[in-house]
Short mmCIF file of C-alpha atoms in Angstrom, two decimals:
data_model
loop_
_atom_site.label_atom_id
_atom_site.label_comp_id
_atom_site.label_asym_id
_atom_site.label_seq_id
_atom_site.Cartn_x
_atom_site.Cartn_y
_atom_site.Cartn_z
CA MET A 1 -31.59 21.40 -42.48
CA LYS A 2 -29.76 24.33 -40.90
CA LEU A 3 -31.45 23.67 -37.54
CA ARG A 4 -30.31 20.06 -37.64
CA SER A 5 -26.75 21.13 -38.44
CA VAL A 6 -26.66 23.55 -35.51
CA SER A 7 -28.06 20.90 -33.16
CA ALA A 8 -25.52 18.35 -34.32
CA ALA A 9 -22.70 20.83 -33.92
CA ALA A 10 -23.85 21.71 -30.40
CA ALA A 11 -24.04 18.06 -29.44
CA ALA A 12 -20.57 17.43 -30.80
CA ALA A 13 -19.23 20.38 -28.82
CA VAL A 14 -20.70 18.97 -25.60
CA VAL A 15 -19.13 15.56 -26.27
CA LEU A 16 -15.74 17.15 -26.93
CA ALA A 17 -15.95 19.22 -23.76
CA LEU A 18 -16.81 16.19 -21.65
CA THR A 19 -13.99 14.19 -23.22
CA ALA A 20 -11.48 16.96 -22.55
CA THR A 21 -12.62 17.22 -18.95
CA ALA A 22 -12.26 13.48 -18.42
CA CYS A 23 -8.80 13.42 -19.97
CA GLY A 24 -7.73 16.39 -17.91
CA SER A 25 -8.72 14.84 -14.60
CA GLY A 26 -6.91 11.61 -15.48
CA SER A 27 -3.63 13.27 -16.37
CA ASP A 28 -3.65 15.43 -13.25
CA SER A 29 -4.53 12.81 -10.66
CA GLY A 30 -3.44 13.76 -7.18
CA SER A 31 -3.99 17.45 -7.91
CA ASN A 32 -6.99 19.57 -6.98
CA GLY A 33 -6.98 22.78 -8.95
CA ASP A 34 -3.92 24.68 -7.78
CA LYS A 35 -3.32 22.26 -4.90
CA ILE A 36 -1.49 18.93 -4.68
CA ASN A 37 -2.27 15.82 -2.61
CA ILE A 38 0.75 14.15 -1.02
CA GLY A 39 0.73 10.94 1.03
CA ILE A 40 2.74 10.78 4.26
CA LYS A 41 2.71 8.84 7.51
CA PHE A 42 0.80 10.48 10.36
CA ASP A 43 2.24 8.34 13.17
CA GLN A 44 6.03 8.13 12.72
CA PRO A 45 8.05 10.60 14.83
CA GLY A 46 11.03 11.97 12.95
CA LEU A 47 9.59 10.96 9.57
CA GLY A 48 5.91 11.79 9.29
CA LEU A 49 3.87 12.84 12.31
CA LYS A 50 0.59 14.70 12.67
CA THR A 51 1.06 16.88 15.74
CA PRO A 52 -1.64 17.75 18.30
CA ASP A 53 -2.00 21.24 16.80
CA GLY A 54 -2.83 19.76 13.39
CA THR A 55 0.48 20.46 11.69
CA TYR A 56 2.86 17.89 10.20
CA ALA A 57 6.51 17.29 11.03
CA GLY A 58 9.35 14.97 10.10
CA PHE A 59 12.07 14.29 7.58
CA ASP A 60 9.68 12.80 5.00
CA VAL A 61 7.35 15.78 5.44
CA ASP A 62 10.17 18.24 4.78
CA VAL A 63 11.38 16.23 1.77
CA ALA A 64 7.82 16.34 0.39
CA LYS A 65 7.62 20.11 0.95
CA TYR A 66 10.92 20.64 -0.86
CA VAL A 67 9.85 18.52 -3.84
CA ALA A 68 6.43 20.18 -3.99
CA LYS A 69 8.05 23.62 -4.04
CA GLU A 70 10.29 22.57 -6.93
CA LEU A 71 7.16 21.40 -8.75
CA GLY A 72 5.56 24.81 -8.23
CA TYR A 73 3.46 24.22 -5.11
CA SER A 74 4.03 26.34 -2.01
CA GLU A 75 3.43 24.75 1.40
CA ASP A 76 -0.07 26.21 1.70
CA LYS A 77 -1.04 24.43 -1.53
CA ILE A 78 -0.36 20.95 -0.13
CA ASN A 79 -3.16 18.64 1.02
CA TRP A 80 -1.62 16.00 3.29
CA LYS A 81 -3.15 12.54 3.02
CA GLN A 82 -2.52 9.74 5.49
CA ALA A 83 -0.68 6.89 3.77
CA PRO A 84 -0.59 3.75 5.96
CA SER A 85 1.86 1.13 4.69
CA ALA A 86 -0.87 -1.18 3.40
CA GLU A 87 -2.63 1.61 1.47
CA ARG A 88 0.25 3.35 -0.29
CA GLU A 89 -0.09 1.56 -3.63
CA ASN A 90 -3.87 2.02 -3.67
CA LEU A 91 -3.63 5.75 -2.96
CA ILE A 92 -1.23 6.15 -5.88
CA LYS A 93 -3.06 3.93 -8.37
CA ASN A 94 -6.46 5.46 -7.57
CA GLY A 95 -5.13 8.98 -8.09
CA ASP A 96 -5.87 10.03 -4.50
CA VAL A 97 -2.34 11.43 -4.21
CA LYS A 98 0.21 12.77 -6.68
CA PHE A 99 3.01 10.99 -4.84
CA VAL A 100 3.84 9.30 -1.53
CA VAL A 101 6.76 10.10 0.80
CA ALA A 102 6.28 7.68 3.69
CA SER A 103 9.33 5.56 4.66
CA TYR A 104 8.53 3.77 1.40
CA SER A 105 11.24 1.18 0.73
CA ILE A 106 11.86 0.45 -2.95
CA ASN A 107 11.55 -3.25 -3.78
CA ASP A 108 10.73 -5.40 -6.80
CA LYS A 109 7.26 -6.34 -5.58
CA ARG A 110 6.19 -2.73 -5.19
CA LYS A 111 7.79 -1.71 -8.50
CA LYS A 112 5.31 -3.97 -10.27
CA GLU A 113 2.49 -1.69 -9.07
CA VAL A 114 3.99 1.80 -8.84
CA ASP A 115 7.07 3.73 -9.96
CA PHE A 116 9.64 5.30 -7.66
CA ALA A 117 11.71 8.46 -7.78
CA GLY A 118 14.89 8.51 -5.74
CA PRO A 119 16.07 6.93 -3.55
CA TYR A 120 16.48 9.85 -1.16
CA PHE A 121 17.44 7.95 2.00
CA LEU A 122 19.21 4.69 2.89
CA THR A 123 18.56 2.99 6.20
CA HIS A 124 18.86 -0.52 7.64
CA GLN A 125 16.87 -2.74 9.93
CA ASP A 126 18.17 -2.24 13.45
CA LEU A 127 17.34 -2.74 17.11
CA LEU A 128 16.38 -0.22 19.78
CA VAL A 129 17.25 -1.13 23.37
CA ARG A 130 17.34 0.65 26.72
CA ALA A 131 20.26 3.06 27.04
CA ASP A 132 21.84 1.12 29.91
CA ASP A 133 21.46 -2.33 28.31
CA LYS A 134 24.81 -3.89 27.42
CA SER A 135 23.52 -7.42 26.89
CA ILE A 136 22.45 -6.93 23.25
CA THR A 137 25.26 -6.03 20.87
CA LYS A 138 24.50 -8.40 17.98
CA VAL A 139 21.36 -9.95 16.55
CA GLU A 140 22.17 -13.43 17.95
CA ASP A 141 21.82 -12.00 21.47
CA LEU A 142 18.07 -11.84 20.85
CA ASN A 143 17.78 -15.64 21.06
CA SER A 144 17.22 -15.39 24.80
CA LYS A 145 15.36 -12.07 24.73
CA LYS A 146 11.88 -10.65 24.22
CA LEU A 147 11.67 -8.86 20.87
CA CYS A 148 8.86 -6.47 19.99
CA SER A 149 7.58 -5.22 16.65
CA VAL A 150 4.22 -4.39 15.08
CA THR A 151 1.77 -7.02 13.87
CA GLY A 152 2.67 -8.21 10.37
CA SER A 153 6.07 -6.55 10.40
CA THR A 154 8.54 -7.92 7.86
CA SER A 155 11.34 -6.75 10.17
CA ALA A 156 10.15 -8.99 12.99
CA GLN A 157 9.76 -11.97 10.69
CA ASN A 158 13.24 -11.39 9.28
CA VAL A 159 14.70 -11.73 12.77
CA LYS A 160 12.51 -14.63 13.84
CA GLU A 161 12.91 -16.70 10.67
CA LYS A 162 16.49 -15.93 9.64
CA LEU A 163 18.58 -14.25 12.31
CA ALA A 164 17.48 -15.21 15.82
CA PRO A 165 14.89 -18.02 15.63
CA LYS A 166 14.79 -18.49 19.40
CA ALA A 167 13.82 -14.89 20.11
CA ASN A 168 10.54 -14.49 21.98
CA LEU A 169 8.70 -12.37 19.41
CA GLN A 170 5.85 -10.18 20.61
CA GLN A 171 3.84 -8.32 17.98
CA LEU A 172 1.76 -5.36 19.14
CA GLY A 173 -0.52 -2.87 17.41
CA GLY A 174 1.97 -0.04 17.10
CA TYR A 175 5.56 0.97 17.72
CA SER A 176 4.50 3.27 20.56
CA GLU A 177 3.21 0.23 22.45
CA CYS A 178 6.53 -1.54 21.90
CA LEU A 179 8.36 1.53 23.15
CA THR A 180 6.28 1.57 26.35
CA GLY A 181 7.05 -2.12 26.84
CA LEU A 182 10.75 -1.46 26.29
CA GLU A 183 10.80 1.33 28.85
CA ASN A 184 8.91 -0.80 31.37
CA LYS A 185 11.21 -3.81 30.74
CA ALA A 186 8.33 -5.92 29.46
CA VAL A 187 10.42 -6.43 26.29
CA ASP A 188 14.15 -6.21 25.66
CA ALA A 189 14.33 -4.79 22.14
CA LEU A 190 12.28 -3.19 19.39
CA THR A 191 13.05 -3.80 15.72
CA THR A 192 12.24 -1.95 12.48
CA ASP A 193 14.06 0.50 10.18
CA ALA A 194 16.78 2.44 12.01
CA SER A 195 15.30 5.72 10.78
CA ILE A 196 11.96 4.94 12.44
CA LEU A 197 13.68 3.85 15.67
CA ALA A 198 15.80 7.01 15.62
CA GLY A 199 12.68 9.12 15.23
CA TYR A 200 11.19 7.68 18.41
CA ALA A 201 14.47 7.91 20.33
CA ALA A 202 14.90 11.55 19.27
CA GLN A 203 11.58 12.64 20.75
CA LYS A 204 12.11 15.05 23.61
CA GLU A 205 10.43 12.79 26.17
CA ASN A 206 12.57 9.82 25.09
CA GLN A 207 16.01 11.39 24.81
CA GLY A 208 18.56 9.50 26.93
CA LYS A 209 16.26 6.54 27.53
CA PHE A 210 17.07 4.40 24.49
CA LYS A 211 19.87 3.67 22.03
CA LEU A 212 20.22 2.04 18.63
CA VAL A 213 22.42 -1.05 18.58
CA GLY A 214 23.81 -0.09 15.17
CA LEU A 215 23.15 -3.29 13.22
CA LYS A 216 22.54 -3.50 9.49
CA MET A 217 20.17 -6.42 9.06
CA SER A 218 18.76 -5.20 5.73
CA ASP A 219 19.12 -2.35 3.24
CA GLU A 220 16.09 -0.10 2.92
CA ASN A 221 16.21 2.54 0.17
CA TYR A 222 13.38 5.02 0.65
CA GLY A 223 11.84 6.29 -2.57
CA ILE A 224 8.97 8.57 -3.57
CA GLY A 225 6.11 6.49 -4.95
CA LEU A 226 4.13 7.72 -7.94
CA LYS A 227 1.80 6.40 -10.62
CA LYS A 228 3.34 3.88 -12.96
CA GLY A 229 4.42 5.30 -16.31
CA ASP A 230 4.53 8.97 -15.28
CA ASP A 231 8.10 9.45 -16.45
CA GLU A 232 7.78 13.24 -16.66
CA LEU A 233 6.84 13.57 -12.98
CA ARG A 234 9.48 11.03 -11.97
CA GLY A 235 12.13 13.04 -13.78
CA LYS A 236 11.06 16.29 -12.11
CA ILE A 237 11.08 14.71 -8.66
CA ASN A 238 14.52 13.20 -9.24
CA LYS A 239 15.88 16.62 -10.23
CA ALA A 240 14.39 18.11 -7.06
CA LEU A 241 16.00 15.38 -4.92
CA GLU A 242 19.39 15.93 -6.55
CA LYS A 243 19.10 19.66 -5.89
CA MET A 244 18.11 19.02 -2.27
CA VAL A 245 21.35 17.12 -1.76
CA SER A 246 23.60 19.53 -3.66
CA ASP A 247 22.33 22.68 -1.92
CA GLY A 248 22.85 21.21 1.57
CA THR A 249 19.17 20.93 2.51
CA TRP A 250 19.27 17.12 2.76
CA GLU A 251 22.11 17.16 5.30
CA LYS A 252 20.42 19.90 7.32
CA LEU A 253 17.13 18.01 7.52
CA VAL A 254 18.74 14.69 8.48
CA LYS A 255 20.64 16.32 11.35
CA GLU A 256 17.55 18.20 12.50
CA HIS A 257 15.27 15.18 12.66
CA PHE A 258 17.63 12.34 13.60
CA GLY A 259 20.59 14.03 15.31
CA PRO A 260 19.21 13.99 18.87
CA SER A 261 19.04 10.18 18.82
CA GLY A 262 22.71 9.73 17.92
CA TYR A 263 21.68 7.89 14.75
CA GLN A 264 24.67 7.27 12.47
CA TYR A 265 22.98 7.91 9.13
CA GLU A 266 24.33 6.93 5.73
CA PRO A 267 25.36 9.52 3.10
CA ALA A 268 22.63 10.50 0.65
CA PRO A 269 22.12 7.68 -1.87
CA LYS A 270 22.54 8.32 -5.58
CA VAL A 271 19.29 9.07 -7.34
CA GLN A 272 18.46 6.49 -10.01
CA ASN A 273 17.42 8.40 -13.12
#
């Protein structure tokens, strides 16, 4: 009888241990021991860019570093994960990342799948044109022009369907291709979020070649995406974002990453607690 009792107790202990392990991994999704997984863009200059030497640079990257530090993770404890636009929700819901900082506009459709901290940045859909082009000053001017954006872009469709239906829309694989076309006069304008356009225009090799028109065709509030229902993490991130603004870091980072393009950025938006 005693042997059976010991065996039963041992079996119960194993079950409890396995259950605790499973629960632990679920509650700490996006973390790997003492490290944290954060999703960013790898291909957006000024926001999130993987450089040739394997490091990461941009406003979103620095925001993510600041938030991670406030959560207790130094920069060397961050695992950067590529977060393409179409994969952001999946990365969060699957627990592949703790949170995503990737020019991630807050909208009702996305809020059905994930939660957002922030916003930490407000931008608008705009146009990028050649620096010497004076023929495009308003969106209606695109009706006789060649407009470039990436395939499937909501920005391009917004212009084509609502604002300048007679624009000759060309959709390419990436913004870099549009930028080459703009420089070579194959297209007349490139459209997406002003922050993304400013990032390209601010690159050293592009400075002086392009300018933002300064339109506000939509409001895009960038937030930090995280798993739905994680109110504790959301609260901690919001506190970090508020601190980033109050201690002057936000202003410093915006000027550093967007200043060279002449981008007229908006004041820091109010965090929605």
